[in-house]
Amino acid sequence: MSSPTLVASSHRLPEPLATLQEVGCILVRAENGIPGFAETDPDGETLAIALSHAGSRLRPVLDALATQPAENLKGRLEELAENEPSMFAELRDVLVCSYLSTPPMWRLLGYGGRVPRPPADGEAEEYLAGGVLEPVLARGPIYQLLEQDGDGFAATGQRRPPHGEEKSDAT
Amino acid sequence: MTIKRGTYEASEWTSEPDDRADVLIIGSGASGATVARHLSRAGMHVVCLEQGRWINTHEFTGNRREYELSMFGPWSKNPNVRGLNEDYPCEVSDADIVPVMYNAVGGGTVHYGAMWPRFRPSDFRLRSMHGVADDWPIDWHDLWPHYNQNDQDFGCAGMPGDPAFPPMATPPMPAHPINDYGRTFASGMNKMGWHWWPAPNAIATRAINGLVPCVRYGVCESGCPNGSKASVDITHWPRALRDGATLVTHARVSQIMTDHKGLATGAIFLDADGTEHRVRSNVVVVAANGIGTPRLLLMSANSMFPDGLANSSGLVGRRLMLNPTPMQIGVYDEPLSSWQGPAGQNVHSFEFYETDPDRGHVLGASWGTMPSGGPFAAAQIAAQAGKPAHGEGLVDAVREVLGHSLILWMVTGDLPHESNYVDLDPVLTDSSGLPAPRVHYRQDANSDALIRWHLDRGREALIASGATSVIDFPAMPDQPGHLLGTARMGDDPSTSVVDRYGRSHDISNLFVIDGSVFVTSGAVSVTSTIAANALRIAHHMVSTAAEQVVPA
């Protein structure tokens, strides 16, 4: 597990955001020009959103972490990953999601975000241009029709074999 | 009559002892709304009890930065994660698949993907064709006109002429663009010589039924913030309410009442404060999904029906089918803007839908491509491939997947087993103290083999389309929420719960109209078939109303 990066915020966040941010810094540190956890969310704005959605799920793990001295957070986290992997995974996923939901990370990743992208006129047709559906249409129907015989229903429609293949999977 | 028309909270409910609705519907999702709309238009007074609330489109998070974070809490598809008062928990320690559902006006349609395929003719005849499961008492001809009508009523965007299906009416809207990733996948399918087609979705490509055209946020399964997805709170309930229906929210039904003749007389329900109310009706219709419906029938046991209502066959809750759904991620070098919706499906395939004895298993699967989501979804996908889930390498792993990948998901057929069932948990309760459903579900060996086979074929298709790597998810993290089979229909009362019209064999004015009545699961998204069957039943209820036996 990586060493913690110094928290970049100018003031300590209120609990439990401060603890979560410290954990985030342990999980995602700055490297190779990629910002660390606290650099992307110094004021804990995104973290607060995360907490508002996932607070009830994080409560057990926060309680568990709170029993340890702050300076031992990294050790406790390693212990958690070893002994209670599902609880650790829950915490990790929320914090990684928080990190990846920040504007600096979206910019870095080239992710345009959740914005409307209505199709242009003719866009649907454009994607089907160049005869891309022709092989599908050339094969014809592939469903099975059934007809009732004396004992029940039986398949009558022979699925057409693809591309000259002789075998039919009609039953 | 003092029962108010319109929609209001259960705490505002008032009625006199002599008040009686024509029809009580329990559950406001796809099937309940379909029947409510049709019966209301026919002049019947419908009262619907819904344990959830109205959701405002603007509450959905899909157009905000918090979108992926919101999945950890109240917007999760899993009621056990949401933990809202209007949800009931599901005990799932004996279940290989965790069921998903939503409790609100619109039910599961609030959170479904609105994929809109139909069952195929063979789905109704598995026993005759392959010697497995059972035949339905109806066939595809019985549903086809109702599928066509529902394409209009919900709002289906699709491209006519799909050779995977018998001819059908032209959908009311053109299909969505298949996007770069759909086109990429299609090219691979053409190389393999396999079927594909632009997929139908109940997602608007132009204004219809109160819906506005999709702008491709790609978040359909978590509620559309644009109001483009055909959830029945938008498409059906406003019309039913205009025609005089009553829709009561935060109304949790604790029991369906019966009289000394064994007829259903209405229901007891609790409002959000726990205050008990009663509604009386001539007919009771249960539309609470394949888990909620058997739960309610079992909770309604009384001295005349000690094993639960409609349960003389012992099959209430049995034969649960969930359509195990694997998925694969194809990762590509080129950018595909693969966060772009709808989601929904772009392209679907029925190449391997039918049973082929040479494969060593029965049943098949439908395939569909979907967008692969935002940055956190990319991180989870990468982690499945063994890339770092945190720490060094995380961001590089996300970059490889984000916008460069597609989801190929496979809805597999599921055999009905009586050993897969829903009953009442003896300990766990909802927020009103009512027993939670306990889900017992084991994925069978046929499904295991089927999934392995399809993942192998899917890999071939993805590689043919240019994928540089393929990541398998033998079980999709969020299963599609197909809750089927737990009150099956049939002609024989000893082997089925309801008849071909959803009417209980035991209680002639009690109907079940949701996915519980399915005899087999099909291997497609099921909402269009649930709604088509509900519409068929509604037509029958109207045409036979004069002969309907009702309580004194």
XYZ file of C-alpha atoms in Angstrom:
723
model
C 0.000 0.000 0.000
C 1.270 3.480 -0.926
C 2.428 6.044 1.596
C 0.076 8.947 2.279
C 0.448 12.195 0.412
C 0.165 15.412 2.403
C -3.345 16.728 2.409
C -3.488 19.744 0.138
C -6.393 21.560 1.736
C -5.565 24.698 3.665
C -7.655 23.621 6.623
C -8.618 20.385 8.229
C -12.019 19.144 7.126
C -14.659 18.280 9.696
C -15.050 14.639 10.654
C -15.723 12.211 9.155
C -14.596 13.937 5.954
C -11.105 14.446 7.346
C -10.642 10.751 8.043
C -12.060 9.811 4.662
C -9.736 12.247 2.957
C -6.763 10.827 4.799
C -7.752 7.338 3.755
C -8.204 8.595 0.209
C -4.684 9.974 0.279
C -3.384 6.593 1.302
C -5.291 4.848 -1.460
C -4.591 7.330 -4.256
C -1.413 9.330 -4.059
C 0.048 11.721 -6.592
C 2.292 10.028 -9.149
C 3.719 10.806 -12.558
C 1.859 14.065 -12.926
C -1.427 12.538 -11.830
C -2.915 14.400 -8.867
C -3.479 12.621 -5.594
C -6.757 12.299 -3.777
C -6.717 15.518 -1.778
C -5.390 17.616 -4.643
C -8.471 16.859 -6.702
C -10.878 17.731 -3.923
C -9.090 19.937 -1.403
C -12.234 21.267 0.212
C -13.932 17.905 0.367
C -16.819 18.999 -1.829
C -17.028 15.761 -3.778
C -16.277 13.743 -0.686
C -19.263 15.340 1.020
C -21.436 14.250 -1.894
C -20.038 10.751 -1.558
C -20.828 10.754 2.117
C -24.347 11.961 1.493
C -25.010 8.951 -0.726
C -22.931 6.275 0.932
C -22.916 7.430 4.524
C -24.922 4.560 5.924
C -22.751 2.016 4.148
C -19.551 3.634 5.417
C -20.625 3.996 9.005
C -19.318 0.570 10.155
C -15.921 1.089 8.580
C -15.671 4.638 9.900
C -16.493 3.358 13.345
C -13.811 0.726 12.986
C -11.218 3.255 11.851
C -12.151 5.666 14.622
C -11.006 3.193 17.229
C -7.414 3.622 16.080
C -5.102 6.579 16.702
C -4.931 8.854 13.651
C -1.217 8.204 13.163
C -1.963 4.511 12.820
C -4.519 4.927 10.042
C -2.370 3.312 7.396
C -1.768 0.301 9.564
C -5.424 -0.033 10.385
C -6.301 0.179 6.729
C -3.862 -2.596 5.902
C -5.378 -4.653 8.676
C -8.841 -3.995 7.296
C -7.815 -5.061 3.791
C -6.355 -8.253 5.226
C -9.069 -9.225 7.674
C -12.240 -7.620 6.412
C -11.822 -7.416 2.646
C -15.469 -6.670 1.837
C -15.546 -3.764 4.264
C -12.267 -2.501 2.849
C -13.576 -2.865 -0.707
C -16.672 -0.861 0.185
C -14.566 1.973 1.544
C -12.113 1.832 -1.338
C -14.848 1.860 -3.973
C -16.578 4.893 -2.517
C -13.329 6.811 -2.254
C -12.058 5.844 -5.699
C -15.446 6.800 -7.126
C -15.242 10.119 -5.317
C -11.755 10.730 -6.715
C -12.880 9.857 -10.235
C -15.924 12.130 -9.929
C -13.925 15.311 -9.432
C -13.603 17.922 -12.196
C -9.789 17.730 -12.316
C -9.925 14.001 -12.941
C -12.595 14.353 -15.616
C -10.389 16.882 -17.379
C -7.372 14.648 -17.062
C -9.255 11.645 -18.405
C -10.804 13.598 -21.253
C -14.236 12.649 -19.997
C -16.915 15.051 -21.121
C -19.221 14.140 -18.295
C -22.962 13.772 -18.184
C -23.997 16.288 -20.755
C -26.720 16.115 -23.401
C -25.575 14.852 -26.771
C -28.694 14.774 -28.935
C -28.171 12.936 -32.213
C -27.711 15.052 -35.307
C -30.212 14.760 -38.140
C -29.446 11.645 -40.108
C -26.996 10.275 -37.563
C -28.892 7.014 -37.103
C -28.896 6.400 -40.855
C -25.239 7.328 -41.120
C -24.226 4.529 -38.778
C -26.037 2.057 -41.014
C -24.572 3.368 -44.245
C -22.372 1.339 -46.555
C -24.585 -1.719 -46.618
C -23.646 -2.848 -43.125
C -27.008 -4.580 -42.704
C -26.929 -6.317 -46.051
C -25.394 -9.599 -44.840
C -28.033 -9.832 -42.121
C -30.864 -9.198 -44.538
C -29.409 -11.582 -47.099
C -29.727 -14.488 -44.676
C -33.434 -13.894 -44.207
C -35.537 -14.945 -41.210
C -33.814 -16.832 -38.404
C -36.781 -17.384 -36.115
C -38.598 -20.672 -35.833
C -42.296 -20.862 -36.507
C -44.304 -23.577 -34.888
C -47.359 -25.431 -35.915
C -49.613 -27.683 -33.919
C -49.543 -31.342 -34.739
C -51.399 -34.192 -33.095
C -49.138 -34.337 -30.082
C -48.387 -30.709 -29.553
C -46.288 -28.073 -31.208
C -43.290 -28.603 -33.394
C -40.807 -26.311 -35.014
C -41.338 -26.012 -38.731
C -39.213 -23.036 -39.696
C -35.748 -24.113 -40.677
C -33.302 -21.492 -39.576
C -31.288 -20.605 -42.620
C -27.657 -21.690 -42.326
C -25.240 -18.783 -42.377
C -22.980 -18.262 -45.366
C -23.491 -21.561 -47.083
C -23.037 -23.673 -43.966
C -24.956 -26.882 -44.509
C -25.958 -27.716 -40.975
C -29.153 -26.288 -39.536
C -29.752 -25.969 -35.814
C -33.511 -26.239 -36.228
C -34.817 -28.897 -33.905
C -68.776 6.952 -2.737
C -66.171 8.883 -0.812
C -63.055 7.406 -2.389
C -61.352 10.358 -4.000
C -60.167 10.111 -7.581
C -56.693 11.250 -8.498
C -53.392 10.608 -6.761
C -52.579 11.278 -3.140
C -50.777 9.932 -0.084
C -52.190 6.998 1.848
C -52.525 9.193 4.916
C -55.210 11.129 3.022
C -57.249 8.016 2.285
C -60.909 8.165 3.229
C -63.687 5.733 2.476
C -66.996 4.655 3.910
C -67.738 1.018 4.773
C -70.002 0.703 1.732
C -67.457 2.137 -0.692
C -66.178 -0.358 -3.169
C -63.888 0.145 -6.133
C -64.449 -1.860 -9.275
C -60.849 -3.039 -9.319
C -58.038 -2.793 -6.780
C -54.543 -3.045 -8.256
C -51.580 -3.618 -5.952
C -48.432 -2.220 -7.532
C -48.073 0.597 -10.060
C -45.319 -0.765 -12.309
C -45.464 -1.911 -15.922
C -48.263 -4.440 -15.507
C -50.300 -2.526 -12.934
C -50.189 0.676 -14.957
C -51.064 -1.124 -18.177
C -54.164 -2.693 -16.640
C -55.100 0.502 -14.792
C -54.928 2.533 -17.956
C -57.007 0.077 -19.960
C -59.685 -0.523 -17.310
C -60.000 3.172 -16.509
C -60.505 3.951 -20.169
C -63.253 1.317 -20.175
C -65.016 3.234 -17.410
C -64.089 1.125 -14.385
C -63.059 2.787 -11.143
C -59.554 1.526 -10.465
C -57.800 2.071 -7.150
C -54.071 1.364 -7.175
C -52.012 1.032 -4.000
C -48.308 1.799 -4.395
C -45.907 1.537 -1.464
C -43.485 4.024 -2.989
C -43.857 7.641 -4.039
C -43.826 9.722 -7.192
C -40.290 10.398 -8.375
C -39.660 13.704 -10.080
C -37.497 13.354 -13.182
C -35.269 16.137 -11.877
C -34.345 14.039 -8.847
C -32.368 11.604 -10.971
C -28.650 12.167 -10.793
C -27.682 11.087 -14.302
C -26.980 14.606 -15.525
C -24.911 15.566 -12.496
C -21.371 14.939 -11.356
C -22.568 12.849 -8.442
C -24.114 10.230 -10.735
C -21.752 7.339 -10.086
C -21.559 8.169 -6.383
C -25.330 8.055 -6.078
C -25.308 4.348 -6.923
C -23.892 3.666 -3.467
C -27.047 4.860 -1.783
C -30.674 5.690 -2.424
C -30.426 5.307 -6.196
C -29.037 1.798 -6.121
C -31.093 -0.836 -7.915
C -30.719 -3.124 -4.912
C -33.359 -2.542 -2.218
C -30.980 -3.872 0.401
C -28.536 -1.098 -0.498
C -31.146 1.631 -0.815
C -32.738 0.724 2.475
C -35.560 3.213 1.995
C -38.651 3.007 4.143
C -40.771 2.266 1.093
C -38.545 -0.676 0.181
C -38.727 -4.068 1.718
C -35.475 -5.901 2.360
C -34.835 -9.239 0.655
C -33.124 -12.030 2.543
C -30.637 -13.331 -0.023
C -28.135 -15.445 1.879
C -29.421 -18.514 -0.006
C -29.445 -16.825 -3.407
C -26.783 -16.965 -6.121
C -28.297 -13.856 -7.704
C -29.365 -10.787 -5.779
C -32.662 -9.549 -7.200
C -33.048 -5.876 -8.031
C -36.279 -3.899 -8.104
C -37.662 -0.450 -7.444
C -40.580 0.687 -5.331
C -42.136 3.901 -6.613
C -44.878 4.996 -8.959
C -43.762 3.225 -12.110
C -42.121 0.376 -10.203
C -39.289 -1.307 -12.034
C -39.774 0.875 -15.107
C -38.181 3.730 -13.157
C -34.916 1.766 -13.092
C -35.111 -0.505 -16.127
C -33.054 -0.156 -19.269
C -36.173 -0.016 -21.452
C -34.811 -2.631 -23.828
C -37.903 -3.644 -25.712
C -37.497 -7.015 -27.460
C -40.267 -9.561 -27.667
C -40.395 -13.219 -26.823
C -40.010 -15.475 -29.828
C -42.534 -18.162 -30.816
C -40.353 -20.933 -29.421
C -40.355 -19.371 -25.938
C -43.903 -20.570 -25.394
C -43.240 -24.187 -26.369
C -40.116 -25.433 -24.590
C -41.727 -28.684 -23.477
C -42.988 -29.571 -26.945
C -39.808 -28.577 -28.694
C -37.098 -29.606 -26.284
C -38.697 -31.662 -23.537
C -37.836 -29.169 -20.795
C -39.870 -26.876 -18.556
C -43.491 -26.474 -19.713
C -45.482 -25.026 -22.553
C -47.463 -21.880 -21.913
C -51.247 -22.095 -22.205
C -50.997 -19.254 -24.730
C -48.670 -18.704 -27.666
C -47.027 -15.835 -29.475
C -50.114 -15.167 -31.602
C -51.996 -14.297 -28.392
C -49.475 -11.632 -27.444
C -48.508 -10.180 -30.813
C -51.326 -7.603 -31.139
C -50.730 -6.485 -27.551
C -47.006 -6.068 -28.180
C -47.943 -3.889 -31.150
C -50.314 -1.794 -29.044
C -47.798 -1.422 -26.254
C -45.182 -0.239 -28.724
C -47.531 2.700 -29.188
C -48.598 3.118 -25.557
C -45.103 3.020 -24.106
C -43.282 4.488 -27.069
C -40.948 2.098 -28.847
C -38.092 3.311 -31.019
C -37.029 0.588 -33.382
C -36.210 -0.412 -36.898
C -38.710 -2.656 -38.686
C -37.665 -5.779 -40.517
C -35.578 -7.597 -37.926
C -35.256 -11.110 -39.366
C -35.039 -12.558 -35.863
C -38.789 -12.073 -35.379
C -42.031 -12.725 -37.188
C -43.357 -9.576 -38.872
C -44.545 -6.917 -36.475
C -46.112 -3.489 -36.743
C -43.733 -0.647 -37.505
C -42.682 0.990 -34.218
C -43.969 4.529 -33.712
C -40.452 6.022 -33.657
C -37.251 5.385 -35.599
C -34.435 3.532 -33.874
C -31.660 5.287 -31.991
C -28.231 5.700 -33.590
C -26.177 2.615 -32.885
C -23.211 4.894 -32.098
C -19.562 4.191 -32.816
C -19.379 1.225 -30.501
C -22.536 -0.376 -31.900
C -21.194 -0.027 -35.407
C -17.858 -1.480 -34.318
C -19.551 -4.494 -32.787
C -21.780 -4.924 -35.833
C -18.731 -5.121 -38.061
C -17.462 -8.029 -35.996
C -20.798 -9.783 -36.173
C -20.767 -9.423 -39.948
C -17.303 -10.975 -40.082
C -18.637 -13.915 -38.101
C -21.759 -14.133 -40.275
C -23.976 -13.702 -37.224
C -27.262 -11.917 -36.790
C -27.464 -8.395 -35.389
C -29.968 -5.569 -35.669
C -30.436 -2.023 -34.299
C -32.174 -2.794 -31.029
C -35.661 -1.619 -30.056
C -35.885 0.515 -26.939
C -38.830 2.124 -25.138
C -36.845 5.350 -25.211
C -38.039 8.289 -27.256
C -36.342 9.451 -30.426
C -39.056 12.081 -30.807
C -41.726 13.529 -28.534
C -44.370 10.941 -27.686
C -46.597 9.969 -24.742
C -45.189 12.711 -22.526
C -41.610 11.679 -23.324
C -39.030 13.981 -24.880
C -36.291 12.853 -27.278
C -33.279 11.108 -25.775
C -30.066 13.127 -25.471
C -27.895 10.095 -24.737
C -26.873 10.634 -21.140
C -26.403 6.853 -21.039
C -27.898 6.443 -17.592
C -31.255 4.845 -18.412
C -31.032 2.148 -15.783
C -30.783 4.645 -12.975
C -33.696 6.838 -14.011
C -33.716 9.196 -16.977
C -33.118 12.816 -15.947
C -34.327 13.942 -19.361
C -37.735 12.264 -19.244
C -37.010 10.231 -22.376
C -37.448 6.709 -21.075
C -40.873 5.115 -21.103
C -41.422 4.647 -17.414
C -45.116 4.249 -16.759
C -45.266 7.143 -14.289
C -44.867 9.256 -17.445
C -46.525 7.181 -20.170
C -49.468 5.531 -18.411
C -50.464 6.988 -15.075
C -51.329 10.500 -16.242
C -53.802 9.005 -18.719
C -55.279 6.585 -16.214
C -55.709 9.415 -13.729
C -57.396 11.566 -16.348
C -59.799 8.679 -16.906
C -60.718 8.622 -13.236
C -58.303 6.217 -11.598
C -57.182 6.560 -7.995
C -53.468 6.102 -7.265
C -52.545 6.047 -3.576
C -48.846 6.394 -2.729
C -46.983 5.248 0.384
C -49.676 2.605 0.710
C -48.122 -0.655 1.856
C -50.486 -3.612 1.567
C -50.260 -5.997 4.473
C -53.051 -8.370 3.504
C -55.551 -9.165 0.794
C -58.900 -9.773 2.476
C -61.283 -12.606 1.615
C -64.871 -13.338 2.646
C -66.531 -16.508 3.873
C -67.163 -17.580 0.272
C -63.509 -17.386 -0.514
C -63.708 -14.296 -2.685
C -61.272 -11.439 -2.427
C -62.880 -8.346 -0.922
C -60.051 -5.806 -0.981
C -56.939 -5.104 1.029
C -55.611 -3.767 4.292
C -52.824 -1.244 3.869
C -50.580 0.911 6.026
C -49.722 4.523 5.396
C -46.274 5.989 6.020
C -47.122 6.531 9.703
C -48.233 2.948 10.122
C -51.914 3.767 10.347
C -54.065 0.963 8.985
C -56.655 1.528 6.248
C -58.961 -0.696 4.238
C -60.075 -0.576 0.646
C -62.881 -2.766 -0.655
C -63.206 -3.841 -4.266
C -65.027 -6.230 -6.566
C -61.812 -7.528 -8.069
C -58.248 -7.617 -6.729
C -55.294 -7.542 -9.122
C -51.797 -8.266 -7.816
C -48.969 -6.614 -9.753
C -46.179 -6.456 -7.198
C -43.442 -8.285 -9.201
C -42.221 -11.872 -9.047
C -41.011 -11.481 -5.485
C -43.502 -8.986 -4.040
C -46.507 -10.845 -5.419
C -45.822 -14.232 -3.808
C -44.786 -12.418 -0.647
C -48.184 -10.754 -0.481
C -50.124 -13.903 -1.350
C -48.263 -15.781 1.382
C -48.691 -12.936 3.891
C -52.438 -13.041 3.245
C -52.896 -16.547 4.636
C -56.047 -16.900 6.740
C -58.172 -19.663 8.198
C -59.744 -20.479 4.831
C -56.438 -20.281 2.973
C -53.844 -21.326 5.565
C -51.049 -21.744 3.009
C -51.596 -18.355 1.470
C -53.996 -17.129 -1.157
C -54.223 -18.887 -4.520
C -51.890 -21.579 -3.260
C -53.797 -24.851 -3.437
C -51.155 -26.065 -5.910
C -48.378 -25.210 -3.464
C -46.676 -23.285 -6.269
C -46.986 -19.729 -4.985
C -43.402 -18.519 -4.735
C -42.017 -21.594 -6.517
C -40.263 -21.802 -9.914
C -38.483 -18.491 -9.465
C -36.573 -17.529 -12.601
C -34.071 -14.660 -12.718
C -32.417 -14.888 -16.168
C -28.756 -15.105 -15.085
C -26.969 -12.421 -17.067
C -23.253 -12.427 -17.830
C -21.503 -9.645 -19.638
C -18.267 -9.041 -21.465
C -16.333 -5.895 -22.054
C -14.581 -5.402 -25.337
C -11.697 -2.921 -25.037
C -10.502 -1.138 -28.178
C -7.576 1.053 -29.126
C -9.711 3.629 -30.890
C -11.959 6.093 -29.057
C -15.615 5.073 -29.195
C -17.325 7.631 -26.900
C -18.704 4.596 -25.203
C -20.277 6.480 -22.314
C -22.901 7.689 -24.757
C -26.407 6.296 -24.464
C -29.001 5.098 -24.670
C -28.552 2.259 -22.201
C -30.877 0.724 -23.538
C -29.259 -1.381 -26.162
C -27.738 -0.215 -29.397
C -27.397 -3.474 -31.234
C -28.889 -6.821 -30.348
C -28.374 -10.349 -31.621
C -30.508 -13.465 -31.615
C -27.958 -15.637 -33.387
C -27.747 -18.112 -30.526
C -31.172 -17.747 -28.988
C -32.578 -21.178 -29.760
C -31.625 -24.496 -28.235
C -29.051 -26.462 -30.191
C -28.581 -29.984 -28.799
C -25.006 -30.039 -30.068
C -24.030 -27.426 -27.494
C -24.666 -29.749 -24.570
C -27.202 -27.509 -22.884
C -30.710 -26.298 -23.519
C -31.940 -22.749 -24.065
C -29.947 -19.834 -25.401
C -29.387 -16.139 -24.921
C -29.970 -12.812 -26.561
C -27.065 -10.410 -26.784
C -27.012 -6.657 -26.696
C -24.444 -3.885 -26.655
C -24.542 -1.075 -24.145
C -22.376 1.895 -23.230
C -19.721 1.023 -20.706
C -20.236 4.007 -18.420
C -18.178 6.678 -16.737
C -14.818 6.785 -14.962
C -15.724 4.674 -11.959
C -17.408 2.045 -14.129
C -14.170 1.962 -16.126
C -12.198 1.453 -12.921
C -14.398 -1.463 -11.923
C -14.080 -3.032 -15.348
C -10.324 -2.678 -15.253
C -10.189 -4.164 -11.775
C -12.074 -7.211 -13.032
C -9.218 -7.653 -15.500
C -6.732 -7.613 -12.646
C -5.691 -3.976 -12.982
C -5.186 -1.915 -9.805
C -8.412 -0.945 -8.055
C -6.541 1.809 -6.225
C -3.045 3.181 -5.921
C -0.394 3.181 -8.592
C -1.713 2.316 -12.031
C -5.340 3.130 -11.269
C -5.612 6.090 -13.615
C -3.800 4.351 -16.474
C -6.197 1.431 -16.091
C -9.183 3.775 -16.256
C -7.798 5.471 -19.347
C -7.571 2.175 -21.200
C -11.262 1.439 -20.705
C -13.048 4.789 -20.456
C -14.567 5.665 -23.807
C -12.698 2.787 -25.461
C -14.958 -0.113 -24.598
C -18.418 -1.558 -24.915
C -20.566 -3.860 -22.858
C -21.873 -7.002 -24.482
C -24.541 -8.368 -22.192
C -26.284 -11.683 -22.552
C -29.711 -12.445 -21.160
C -29.787 -16.194 -20.742
C -32.769 -18.486 -20.552
C -33.491 -19.846 -17.089
C -35.220 -23.136 -16.380
C -37.999 -23.115 -13.774
C -37.182 -25.242 -10.729
C -39.507 -25.678 -7.773
C -36.397 -25.649 -5.598
C -35.870 -21.992 -6.504
C -38.457 -20.109 -4.533
C -39.579 -17.158 -2.457
C -41.017 -17.557 1.013
C -41.373 -15.381 4.090
C -38.395 -14.786 6.317
C -39.171 -15.676 9.930
C -37.059 -12.839 11.332
C -36.334 -10.062 8.831
C -39.075 -7.461 8.343
C -39.696 -4.272 6.435
C -40.054 -0.899 8.134
C -43.686 -1.722 8.934
C -42.806 -4.988 10.635
C -44.116 -7.138 7.780
C -42.131 -10.256 6.886
C -39.430 -9.775 4.278
C -39.255 -12.165 1.341
C -36.569 -14.806 1.537
C -35.093 -15.707 -1.834
C -33.770 -19.192 -2.476
C -32.099 -19.382 -5.845
C -29.376 -21.652 -7.131
C -28.063 -21.130 -10.647
C -28.266 -24.562 -12.238
C -25.669 -26.507 -14.211
C -27.466 -25.760 -17.450
C -27.054 -22.049 -16.835
C -23.392 -22.516 -15.957
C -22.758 -24.339 -19.229
C -24.878 -21.935 -21.228
C -23.012 -18.940 -19.865
C -19.597 -20.475 -20.537
C -20.591 -21.274 -24.118
C -21.937 -17.793 -24.781
C -18.927 -16.074 -23.270
C -16.766 -18.074 -25.681
C -18.881 -16.957 -28.658
C -19.030 -13.403 -27.393
C -15.261 -13.293 -27.183
C -15.048 -14.403 -30.807
C -17.401 -11.630 -31.867
C -15.595 -8.959 -29.874
C -12.179 -9.993 -31.175
C -13.570 -10.009 -34.709
C -14.768 -6.455 -34.147
C -11.274 -5.329 -33.239
C -11.243 -5.609 -29.465
C -7.701 -5.756 -28.127
C -8.856 -7.392 -24.932
C -12.031 -8.963 -23.621
C -13.001 -8.951 -19.966
C -15.478 -11.529 -18.724
C -18.090 -10.961 -16.061
C -19.755 -14.390 -15.733
C -22.324 -12.631 -13.552
C -23.174 -9.022 -14.371
C -22.749 -6.969 -11.181
C -26.287 -5.583 -11.399
C -28.537 -8.335 -12.666
C -31.422 -7.142 -14.807
C -34.173 -7.599 -12.262
C -36.200 -10.176 -14.131
C -38.400 -11.616 -11.381
C -40.445 -14.382 -12.950
C -42.457 -17.540 -12.518
C -43.631 -17.516 -8.904
C -47.370 -17.720 -9.670
C -47.315 -19.503 -12.985
C -50.240 -19.643 -15.355
C -51.709 -22.857 -16.684
C -54.881 -24.731 -17.417
C -54.448 -27.329 -14.651
C -55.156 -26.015 -11.130
C -52.967 -28.707 -9.632
C -49.886 -27.506 -11.506
C -50.476 -23.783 -11.797
C -51.553 -20.815 -9.691
C -53.560 -18.807 -12.209
C -55.335 -19.595 -15.453
C -54.371 -18.262 -18.868
C -56.024 -14.948 -18.005
C -54.179 -14.480 -14.740
C -57.228 -15.445 -12.676
C -56.504 -17.475 -9.560
C -57.780 -21.030 -9.851
C -58.833 -20.801 -6.206
C -60.261 -17.269 -5.943
C -62.186 -16.247 -9.018
C -61.950 -12.486 -8.480
C -58.219 -12.453 -7.721
C -55.835 -11.877 -10.622
C -52.051 -11.913 -10.935
C -50.759 -9.968 -13.929
C -47.011 -9.440 -13.497
C -43.981 -11.565 -14.367
C -44.987 -14.033 -11.668
C -47.297 -15.739 -14.163
C -44.543 -16.566 -16.653
C -44.249 -20.281 -17.376
C -40.764 -19.931 -18.808
C -38.361 -17.039 -18.730
C -37.489 -16.350 -22.323
C -33.983 -15.015 -22.818
C -34.658 -11.347 -23.397
C -35.503 -8.272 -21.400
C -38.976 -9.048 -20.148
C -40.893 -5.831 -19.573
C -42.465 -5.695 -23.014
C -43.769 -9.219 -22.550
C -45.001 -8.533 -19.016
C -46.880 -5.503 -20.320
C -48.225 -7.281 -23.404
C -49.569 -10.084 -21.262
C -51.081 -7.598 -18.813
C -52.802 -5.808 -21.672
C -54.160 -9.115 -22.959
C -55.551 -9.872 -19.507
C -57.038 -6.372 -19.243
C -58.899 -6.862 -22.515
C -60.273 -10.119 -21.160
C -61.338 -8.481 -17.889
C -63.269 -5.829 -19.771
C -64.904 -8.254 -22.163
C -65.981 -10.592 -19.345
C -66.845 -7.954 -16.743
C -70.540 -8.787 -16.843
C -69.865 -12.392 -15.853
C -67.282 -11.584 -13.185
C -68.259 -13.039 -9.805
C -67.888 -10.401 -7.097
C -68.345 -10.405 -3.332
C -71.794 -9.671 -1.949
